[in-house]
Coordinates of C-alpha atoms in Angstrom, one line a residue:
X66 CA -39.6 59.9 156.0
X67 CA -39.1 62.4 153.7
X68 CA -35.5 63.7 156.2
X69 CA -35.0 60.8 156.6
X70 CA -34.7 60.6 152.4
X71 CA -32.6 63.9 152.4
X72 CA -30.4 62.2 154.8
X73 CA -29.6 59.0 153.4
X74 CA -28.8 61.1 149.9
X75 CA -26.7 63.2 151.5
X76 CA -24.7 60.8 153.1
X77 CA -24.5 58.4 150.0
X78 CA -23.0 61.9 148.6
X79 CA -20.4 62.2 151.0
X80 CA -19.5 58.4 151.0
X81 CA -19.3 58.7 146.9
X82 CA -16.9 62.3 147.3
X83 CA -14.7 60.1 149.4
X84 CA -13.2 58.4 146.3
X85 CA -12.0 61.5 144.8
X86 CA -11.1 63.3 148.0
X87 CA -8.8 60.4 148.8
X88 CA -6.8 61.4 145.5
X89 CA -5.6 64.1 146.8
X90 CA -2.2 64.1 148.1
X91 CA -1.7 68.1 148.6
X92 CA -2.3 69.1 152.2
X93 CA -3.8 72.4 150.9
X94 CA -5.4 71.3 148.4
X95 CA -7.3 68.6 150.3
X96 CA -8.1 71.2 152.9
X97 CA -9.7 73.6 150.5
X98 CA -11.9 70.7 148.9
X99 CA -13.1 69.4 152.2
X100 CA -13.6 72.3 153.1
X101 CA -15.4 73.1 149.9
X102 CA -17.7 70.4 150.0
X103 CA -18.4 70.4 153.4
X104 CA -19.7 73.9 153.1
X105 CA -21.7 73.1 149.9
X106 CA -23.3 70.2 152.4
X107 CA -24.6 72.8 154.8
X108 CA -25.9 75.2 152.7
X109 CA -27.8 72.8 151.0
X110 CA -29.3 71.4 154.1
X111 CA -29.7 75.0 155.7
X112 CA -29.6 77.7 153.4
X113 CA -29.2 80.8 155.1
X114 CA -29.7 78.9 158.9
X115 CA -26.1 78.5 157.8
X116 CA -25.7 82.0 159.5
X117 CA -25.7 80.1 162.5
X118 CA -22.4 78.2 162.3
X119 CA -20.7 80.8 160.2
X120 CA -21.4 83.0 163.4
X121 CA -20.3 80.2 166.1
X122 CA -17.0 79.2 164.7
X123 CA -16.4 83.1 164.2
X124 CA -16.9 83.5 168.2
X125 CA -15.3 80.2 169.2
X126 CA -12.3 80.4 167.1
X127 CA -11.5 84.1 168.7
X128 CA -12.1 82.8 171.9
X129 CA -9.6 79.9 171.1
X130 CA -6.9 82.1 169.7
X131 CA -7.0 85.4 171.9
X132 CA -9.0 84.1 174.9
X133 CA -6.5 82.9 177.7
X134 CA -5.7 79.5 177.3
X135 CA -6.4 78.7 181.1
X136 CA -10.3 79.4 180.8
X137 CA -10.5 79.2 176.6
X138 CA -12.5 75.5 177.0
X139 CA -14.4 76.9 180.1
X140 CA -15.7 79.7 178.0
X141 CA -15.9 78.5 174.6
X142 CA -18.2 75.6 176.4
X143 CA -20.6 77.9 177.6
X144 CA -20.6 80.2 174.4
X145 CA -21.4 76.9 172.2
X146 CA -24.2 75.4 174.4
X147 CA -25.7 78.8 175.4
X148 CA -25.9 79.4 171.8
X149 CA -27.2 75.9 171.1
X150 CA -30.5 76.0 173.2
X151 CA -30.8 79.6 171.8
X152 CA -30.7 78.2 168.4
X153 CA -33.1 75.5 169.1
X154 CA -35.5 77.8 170.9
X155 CA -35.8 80.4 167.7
X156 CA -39.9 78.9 167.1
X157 CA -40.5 80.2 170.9
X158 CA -39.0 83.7 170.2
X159 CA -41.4 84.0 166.9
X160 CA -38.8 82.8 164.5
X161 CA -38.2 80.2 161.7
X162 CA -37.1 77.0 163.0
X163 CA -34.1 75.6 161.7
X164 CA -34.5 72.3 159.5
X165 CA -33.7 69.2 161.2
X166 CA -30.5 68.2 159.8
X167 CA -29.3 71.6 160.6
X168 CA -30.0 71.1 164.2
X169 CA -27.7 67.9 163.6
X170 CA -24.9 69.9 162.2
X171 CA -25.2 72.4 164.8
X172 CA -24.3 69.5 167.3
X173 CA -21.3 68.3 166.0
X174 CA -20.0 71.5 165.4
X175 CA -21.2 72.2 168.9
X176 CA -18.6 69.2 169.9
X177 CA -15.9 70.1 167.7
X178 CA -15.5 73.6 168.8
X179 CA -15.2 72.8 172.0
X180 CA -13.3 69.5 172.2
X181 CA -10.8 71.6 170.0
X182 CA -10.5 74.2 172.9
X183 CA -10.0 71.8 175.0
X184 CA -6.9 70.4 173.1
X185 CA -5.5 73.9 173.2
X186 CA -6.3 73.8 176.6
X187 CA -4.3 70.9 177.4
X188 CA -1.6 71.3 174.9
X189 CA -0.8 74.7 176.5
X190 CA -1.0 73.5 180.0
X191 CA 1.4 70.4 178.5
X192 CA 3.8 73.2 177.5
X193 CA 3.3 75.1 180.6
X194 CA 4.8 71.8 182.7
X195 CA 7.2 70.9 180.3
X196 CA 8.6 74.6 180.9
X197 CA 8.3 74.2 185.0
X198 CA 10.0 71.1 184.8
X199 CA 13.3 72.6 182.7
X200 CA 13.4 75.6 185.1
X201 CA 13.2 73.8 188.4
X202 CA 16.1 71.0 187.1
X203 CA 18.2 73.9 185.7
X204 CA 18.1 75.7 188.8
X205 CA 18.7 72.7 191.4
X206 CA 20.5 70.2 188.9
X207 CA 21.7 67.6 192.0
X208 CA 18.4 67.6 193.7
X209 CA 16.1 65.1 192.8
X210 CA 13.4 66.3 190.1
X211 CA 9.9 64.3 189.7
X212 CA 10.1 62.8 185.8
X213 CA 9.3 65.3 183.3
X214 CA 6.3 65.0 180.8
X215 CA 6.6 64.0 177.3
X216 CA 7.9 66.6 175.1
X217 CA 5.6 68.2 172.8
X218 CA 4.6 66.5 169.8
X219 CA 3.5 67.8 166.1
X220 CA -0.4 67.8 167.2
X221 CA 0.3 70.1 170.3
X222 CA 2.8 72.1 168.6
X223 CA 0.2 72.5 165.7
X224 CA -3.0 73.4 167.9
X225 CA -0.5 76.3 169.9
X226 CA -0.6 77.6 166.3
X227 CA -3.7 77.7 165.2
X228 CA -5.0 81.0 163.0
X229 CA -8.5 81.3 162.3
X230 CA -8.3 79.0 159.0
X231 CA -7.3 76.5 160.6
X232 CA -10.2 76.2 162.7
X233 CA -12.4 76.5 159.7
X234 CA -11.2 74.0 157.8
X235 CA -11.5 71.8 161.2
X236 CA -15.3 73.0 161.6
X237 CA -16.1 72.7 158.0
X238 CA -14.8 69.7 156.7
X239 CA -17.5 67.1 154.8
X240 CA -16.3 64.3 156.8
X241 CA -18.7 64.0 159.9
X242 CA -20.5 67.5 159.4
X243 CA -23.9 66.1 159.5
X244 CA -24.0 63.6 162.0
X245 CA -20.6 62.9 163.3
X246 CA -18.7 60.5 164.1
X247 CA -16.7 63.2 166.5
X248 CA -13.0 63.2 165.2
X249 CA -10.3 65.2 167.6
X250 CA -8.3 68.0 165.6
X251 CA -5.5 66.0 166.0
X252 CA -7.6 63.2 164.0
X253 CA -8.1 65.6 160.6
X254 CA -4.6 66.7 160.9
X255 CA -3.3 63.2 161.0
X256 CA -5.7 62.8 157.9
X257 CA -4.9 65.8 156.2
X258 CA -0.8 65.2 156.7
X259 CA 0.0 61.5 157.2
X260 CA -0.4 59.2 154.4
X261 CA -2.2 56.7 155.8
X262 CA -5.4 57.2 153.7
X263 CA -3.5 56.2 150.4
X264 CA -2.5 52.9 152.1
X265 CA -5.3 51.4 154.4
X266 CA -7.8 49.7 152.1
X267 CA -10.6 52.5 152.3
X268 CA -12.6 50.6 149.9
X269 CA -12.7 47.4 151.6
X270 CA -13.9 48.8 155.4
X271 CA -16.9 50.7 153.9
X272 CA -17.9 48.0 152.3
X273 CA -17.6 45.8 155.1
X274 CA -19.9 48.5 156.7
X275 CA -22.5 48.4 154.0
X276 CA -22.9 44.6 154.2
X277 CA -25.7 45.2 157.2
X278 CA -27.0 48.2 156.7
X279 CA -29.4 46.8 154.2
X280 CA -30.5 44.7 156.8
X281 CA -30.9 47.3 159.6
X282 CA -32.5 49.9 157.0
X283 CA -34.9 46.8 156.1
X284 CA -35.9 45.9 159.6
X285 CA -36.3 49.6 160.5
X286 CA -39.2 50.3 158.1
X287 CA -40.5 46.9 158.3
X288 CA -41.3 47.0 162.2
X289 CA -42.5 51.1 161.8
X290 CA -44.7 49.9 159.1
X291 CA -46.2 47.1 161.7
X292 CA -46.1 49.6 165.0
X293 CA -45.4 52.8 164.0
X294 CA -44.4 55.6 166.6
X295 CA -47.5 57.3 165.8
X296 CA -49.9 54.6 166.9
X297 CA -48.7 55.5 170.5
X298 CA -50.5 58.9 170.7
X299 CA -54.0 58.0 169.2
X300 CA -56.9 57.9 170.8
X301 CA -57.3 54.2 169.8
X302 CA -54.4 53.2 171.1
X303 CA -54.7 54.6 174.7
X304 CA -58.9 53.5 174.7
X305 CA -59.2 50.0 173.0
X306 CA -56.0 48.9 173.9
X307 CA -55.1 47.0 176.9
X308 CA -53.0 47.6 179.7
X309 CA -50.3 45.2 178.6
X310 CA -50.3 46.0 174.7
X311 CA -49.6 49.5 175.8
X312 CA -46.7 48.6 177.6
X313 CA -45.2 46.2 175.7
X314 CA -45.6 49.0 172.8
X315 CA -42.5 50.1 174.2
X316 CA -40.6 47.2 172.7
X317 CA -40.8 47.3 169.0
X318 CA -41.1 51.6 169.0
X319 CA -37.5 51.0 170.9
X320 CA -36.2 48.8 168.2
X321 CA -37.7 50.8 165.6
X322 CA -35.6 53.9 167.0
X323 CA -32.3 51.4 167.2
X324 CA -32.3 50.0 164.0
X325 CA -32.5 53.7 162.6
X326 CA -29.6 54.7 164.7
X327 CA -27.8 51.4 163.4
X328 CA -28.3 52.2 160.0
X329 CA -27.3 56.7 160.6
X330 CA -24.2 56.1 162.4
X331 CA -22.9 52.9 159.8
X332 CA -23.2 55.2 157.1
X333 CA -21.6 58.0 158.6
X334 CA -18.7 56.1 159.3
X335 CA -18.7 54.7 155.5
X336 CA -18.0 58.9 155.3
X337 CA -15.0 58.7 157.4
X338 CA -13.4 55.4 155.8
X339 CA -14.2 56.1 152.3
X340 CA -12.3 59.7 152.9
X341 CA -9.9 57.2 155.2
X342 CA -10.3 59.7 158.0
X343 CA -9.6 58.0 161.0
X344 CA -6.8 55.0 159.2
X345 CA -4.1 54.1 161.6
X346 CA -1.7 51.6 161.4
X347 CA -3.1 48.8 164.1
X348 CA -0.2 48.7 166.2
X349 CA -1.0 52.2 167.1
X350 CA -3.9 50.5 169.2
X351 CA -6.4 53.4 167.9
X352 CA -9.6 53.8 170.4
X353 CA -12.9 55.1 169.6
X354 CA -13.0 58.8 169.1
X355 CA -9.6 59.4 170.7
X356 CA -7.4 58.2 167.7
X357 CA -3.8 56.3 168.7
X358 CA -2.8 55.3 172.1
X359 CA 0.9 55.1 170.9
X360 CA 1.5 58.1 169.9
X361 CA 5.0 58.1 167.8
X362 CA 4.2 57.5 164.6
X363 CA 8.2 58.2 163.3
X364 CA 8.8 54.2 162.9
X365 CA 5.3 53.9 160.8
X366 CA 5.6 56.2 158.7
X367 CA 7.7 55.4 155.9
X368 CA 7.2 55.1 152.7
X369 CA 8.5 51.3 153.1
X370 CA 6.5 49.9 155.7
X371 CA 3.4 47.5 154.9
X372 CA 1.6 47.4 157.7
X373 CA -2.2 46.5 158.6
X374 CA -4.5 49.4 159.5
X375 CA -7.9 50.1 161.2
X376 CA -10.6 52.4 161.6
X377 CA -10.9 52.0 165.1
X378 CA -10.7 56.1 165.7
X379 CA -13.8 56.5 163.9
X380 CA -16.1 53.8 165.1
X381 CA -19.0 55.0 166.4
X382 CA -21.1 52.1 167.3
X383 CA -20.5 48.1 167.9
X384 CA -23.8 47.0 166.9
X385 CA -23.2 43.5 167.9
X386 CA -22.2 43.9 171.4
X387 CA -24.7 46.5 172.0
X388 CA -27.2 44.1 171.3
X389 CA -25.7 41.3 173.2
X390 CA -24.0 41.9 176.2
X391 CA -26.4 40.9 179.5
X392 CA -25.9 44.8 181.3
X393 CA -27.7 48.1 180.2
X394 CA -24.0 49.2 182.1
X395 CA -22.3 47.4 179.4
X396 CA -24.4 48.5 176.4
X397 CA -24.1 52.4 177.3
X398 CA -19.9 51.7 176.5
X399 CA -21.0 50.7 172.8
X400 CA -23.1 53.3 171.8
X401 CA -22.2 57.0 169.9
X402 CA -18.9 55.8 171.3
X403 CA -16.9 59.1 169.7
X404 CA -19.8 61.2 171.5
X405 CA -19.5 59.3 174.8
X406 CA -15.3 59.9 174.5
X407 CA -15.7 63.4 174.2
X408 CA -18.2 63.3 177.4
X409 CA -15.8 61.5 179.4
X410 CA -13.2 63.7 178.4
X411 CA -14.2 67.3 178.4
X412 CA -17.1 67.0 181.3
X413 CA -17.0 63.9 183.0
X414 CA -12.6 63.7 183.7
X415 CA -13.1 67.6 184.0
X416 CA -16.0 67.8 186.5
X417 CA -14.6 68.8 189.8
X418 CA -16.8 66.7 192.1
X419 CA -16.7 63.2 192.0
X420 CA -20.1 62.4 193.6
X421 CA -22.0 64.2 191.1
X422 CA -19.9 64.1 187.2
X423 CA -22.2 60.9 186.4
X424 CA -24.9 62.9 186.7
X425 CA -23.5 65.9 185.4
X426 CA -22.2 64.2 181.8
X427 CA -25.7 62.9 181.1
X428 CA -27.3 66.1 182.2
X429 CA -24.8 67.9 179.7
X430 CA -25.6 64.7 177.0
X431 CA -29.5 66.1 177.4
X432 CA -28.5 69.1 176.7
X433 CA -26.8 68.2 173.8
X434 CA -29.4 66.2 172.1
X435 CA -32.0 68.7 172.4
X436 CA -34.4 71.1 174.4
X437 CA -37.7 68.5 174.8
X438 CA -38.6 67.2 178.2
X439 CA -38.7 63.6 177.0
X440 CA -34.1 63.7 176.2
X441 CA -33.6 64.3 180.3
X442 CA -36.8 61.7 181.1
X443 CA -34.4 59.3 179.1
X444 CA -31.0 60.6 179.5
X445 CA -31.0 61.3 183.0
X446 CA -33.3 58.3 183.9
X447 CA -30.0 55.9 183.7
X448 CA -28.3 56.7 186.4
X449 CA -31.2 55.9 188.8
X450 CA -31.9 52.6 187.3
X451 CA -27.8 51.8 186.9
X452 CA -27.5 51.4 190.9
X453 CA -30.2 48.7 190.7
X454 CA -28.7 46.5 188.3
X455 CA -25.4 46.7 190.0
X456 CA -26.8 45.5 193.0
X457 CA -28.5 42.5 191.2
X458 CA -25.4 41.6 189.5
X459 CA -23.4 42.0 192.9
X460 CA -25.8 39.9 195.0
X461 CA -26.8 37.2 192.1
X462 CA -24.9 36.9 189.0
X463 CA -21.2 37.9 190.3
X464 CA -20.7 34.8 192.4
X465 CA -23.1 32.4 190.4
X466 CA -21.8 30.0 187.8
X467 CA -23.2 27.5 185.5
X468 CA -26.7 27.1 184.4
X469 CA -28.3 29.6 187.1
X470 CA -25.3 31.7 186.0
X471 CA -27.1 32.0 182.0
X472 CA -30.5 32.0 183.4
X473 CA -29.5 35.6 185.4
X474 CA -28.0 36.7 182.5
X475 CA -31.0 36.2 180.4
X476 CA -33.1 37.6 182.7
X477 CA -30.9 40.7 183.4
X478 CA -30.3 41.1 179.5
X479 CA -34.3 41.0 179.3
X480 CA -34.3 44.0 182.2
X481 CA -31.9 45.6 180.5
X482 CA -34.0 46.2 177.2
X483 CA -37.1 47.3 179.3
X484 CA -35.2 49.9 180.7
X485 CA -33.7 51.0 177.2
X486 CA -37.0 50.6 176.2
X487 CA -39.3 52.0 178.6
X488 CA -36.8 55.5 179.2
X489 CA -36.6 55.6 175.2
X490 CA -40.4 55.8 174.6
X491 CA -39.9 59.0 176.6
X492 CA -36.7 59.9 174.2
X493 CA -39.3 59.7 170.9
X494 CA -42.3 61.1 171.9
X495 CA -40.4 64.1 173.3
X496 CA -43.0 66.4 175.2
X497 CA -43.9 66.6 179.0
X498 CA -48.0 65.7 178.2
X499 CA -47.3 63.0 175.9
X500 CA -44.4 61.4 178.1
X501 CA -46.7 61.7 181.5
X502 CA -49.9 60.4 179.4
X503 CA -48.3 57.0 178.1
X504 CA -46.8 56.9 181.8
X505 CA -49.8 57.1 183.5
X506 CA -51.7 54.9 181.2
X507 CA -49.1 52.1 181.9
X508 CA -49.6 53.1 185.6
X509 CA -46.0 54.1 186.2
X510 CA -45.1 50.6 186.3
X511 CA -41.1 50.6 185.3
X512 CA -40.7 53.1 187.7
X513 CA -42.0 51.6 190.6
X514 CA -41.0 48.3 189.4
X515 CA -37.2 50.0 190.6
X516 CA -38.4 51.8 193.0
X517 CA -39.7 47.9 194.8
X518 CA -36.5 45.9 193.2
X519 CA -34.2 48.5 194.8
X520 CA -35.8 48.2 198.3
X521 CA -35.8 44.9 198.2
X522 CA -32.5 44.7 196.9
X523 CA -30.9 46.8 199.7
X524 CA -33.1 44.9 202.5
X525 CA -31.7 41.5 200.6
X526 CA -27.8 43.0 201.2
X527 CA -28.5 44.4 204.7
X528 CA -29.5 40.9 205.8
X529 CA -26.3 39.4 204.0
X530 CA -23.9 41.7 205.9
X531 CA -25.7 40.9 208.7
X532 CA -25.4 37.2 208.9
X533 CA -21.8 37.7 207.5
X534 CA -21.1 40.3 210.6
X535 CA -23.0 37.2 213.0
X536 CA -20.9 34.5 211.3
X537 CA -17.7 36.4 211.7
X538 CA -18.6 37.1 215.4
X539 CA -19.1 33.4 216.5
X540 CA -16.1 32.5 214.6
X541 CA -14.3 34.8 217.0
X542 CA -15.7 33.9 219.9
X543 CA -15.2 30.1 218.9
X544 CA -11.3 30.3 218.1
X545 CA -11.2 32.3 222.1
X546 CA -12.8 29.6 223.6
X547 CA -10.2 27.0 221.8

């Protein structure tokens, strides 16, 4: 509780410094207090663990700037999370550990530093194409030439100029420094040079924000005060409780751990719109961590033009469909949705073998969150229990309409809160003897629970192709005889 206190006052800080950063109107000069602040946030939290980040965006924005631009993300990736399980392995080697909001800062810069190579990555191989493209049309003008790419826009030209204060006033800016959301360079450049802040109603969204989060916050320490996490590792709890408590535990410790996350990522968004980090005009049909999918801004611009706007860039969570929609397939799209962009982006899109990037993104999302057995137990527990609610939903509910259509959904919206459930209690109590003791007391039934609905599920589709392959057959041998 007591980070937990830290955090919330930290954040209420930075949503608070919002109103005067917003005053601002001085590119440099709203740089340099960002910047500022940002940097009086870390050392607050981490006093001299701030060593840590000062080193990594040293490293990483070398690499960036002198490393070649064809391997600067390849190497600049394994720099930041080689140094990231170093950093969170400092109690094995006999050292301090780092405070837990530190650890948290370390992340994001983690993502920054390396979704920001990867933009100079792909802005210079933009160039590079661009470049081709002239010299191949200049030198065989009447043949036909494949369509050129789009020239070069202020963002790329910016990021093939980046000097080394650049990328510290990137890495070190308040807005999303201690939990996220993930903005893209291009995101606080836009912020720092467009004046959209002064005109979207800043005010207005956080508020918006802030009208639930009393009721999340509420919920949250009502439900730990009934079943708190603790309960779940006490001898009580694993010798006078029955088999069914026990594994229905899973259930409120699961929305316990959501309705914190609900309340952490709302408020760290109130950062970005208070600041109006992340305001586009909505006909720029902004998307969750990636910013506009338009991207000529020329006709928006002007000083004239009243126009609606949106945070859409910065949202990092839709609380309501989360909660709502019938798949655990469908829920994974609404959560830490600036997190899960910059996944898709930089190691799912890049992975190079199709069979296995699913795999590979949450392996590198494990990573990510932290060293402890129970992250991977979670993390990478989806993709084997994903398979078996796509088959469900391909042999029942796909076809199915009506009332037997809601009762599947009900049911597989009930499934799909298990499995959040039963993989998160893995997610909070973290370590390999804990994890395999609440397992075992439960008997290991979610997992053999899958392990039977996915047999049957295949037999159930064998038999269907089957019949369909015997239908098809006497249909042909039918229509011959006519």
């Amino acid at each position: 509780m007591k980070d937990d206190i830290i955090y919330l006052v930290l954040l209420a800080s930075c949503i608070g410094f919002g109103q005067i950063y917003r005053k601002f109107i001085d590119p440099e000069h709203k740089k340099l207090i960002g910047t500022g602040f940002g940097l009086l946030v870390v050392l607050s939290v981490s006093g001299f663990h701030m060593l840590h980040m000062l080193f990594c965006y040293l490293v990483s924005a070398l690499l960036i700037i002198y490393a070649s631009r064809k391997i600067c993300h390849l190497v600049c990736f394994g720099f930041m999370f080689g140094y990231l399980f170093f950093f969170r392995s400092l109690s094995l080697l006999g050292y301090d550990s780092p405070p837990g909001h530190t650890n948290m800062i370390q992340m994001i810069l983690t993502l920054k530093l390396v979704g920001l190579a990867f933009e100079v990555n792909n802005a210079y191989t933009k160039a590079k194409t661009i470049d081709e493209s002239k010299k191949g049309s200049a030198e065989n003008e009447k043949q036909a030439q494949p369509a050129a790419p789009a020239a070069l826009n202020d963002a790329d030209r910016a990021l093939l100029k980046l000097d080394m204060l650049d990328i510290f006033h990137y890495s070190f800016n308040y807005v999303g420094i201690l939990t996220g959301p993930y903005i893209t360079f291009k995101t606080y450049r836009d912020a720092i040079y467009l004046p959209f802040s002064g005109k979207a109603d800043c005010v207005g969204a956080t508020l918006e924000k802030m009208k639930v989060i009393p009721l999340y916050a509420g919920l949250f320490l009502l439900v730990s005060y009934i079943w708190p996490l603790g309960y779940a590792t006490s001898e009580e709890f694993y010798e006078d409780r029955s088999f069914f408590y026990r594994l229905m535990y899973v259930w409120p410790t699961f929305f316990i751990f959501r309705m914190r996350i609900y309340t952490g990522i709302l408020l760290s968004e109130c950062v970005c719109t208070m600041a109006g980090v992340g305001a586009y005009p909505k006909l720029c049909a902004s998307k969750p961590g990636h910013g506009p999918s338009k991207e000529d801004y020329n006709a928006v611009v002007s000083p004239s033009s009243s126009l609606e706007y949106d945070f859409e860039t910065v949202r990092n969570i839709d609380v309501i469909n989360t909660e709502r929609c019938w798949t655990f397939r469908e829920a994974m799209k609404y959560w830490n949705m600036c997190v899960q962009y910059w996944m898709a982006m930089y190691v799912y899109k890049r992975f190079p073998s199709k069979k296995y990037r699913t795999l590979a993104t949450l392996a590198v999302s494990a990573i990510w969150h932290g060293v402890y057995a129970g992250y991977y137990f979670c993390i990478c527990g989806a993709p084997f229990y994903l398979p078996i609610e796509d088959l469900y939903v391909k042999l029942f509910i796909k076809d199915a309409t009506g009332q037997k259509r809601t009762v599947l959904n009900v049911l597989c919206w009930i499934s799909k809160f298990f499995a959040f459930s039963y993989l998160g209690i893995a997610f909070l109590l973290l370590t390999v003897d804990k994890i395999w003791y609440y397992y075992s007391s439960v008997y290991y039934i979610g997992y053999i629970l899958w392990i039977v609905l996915y047999g049957v599920g295949v037999l159930i589709a064998n038999q269907r192709k089957a019949k369909a392959k015997k239908e098809a057959k006497l249909q042909q041998q039918a229509s011959k005889q006519d």
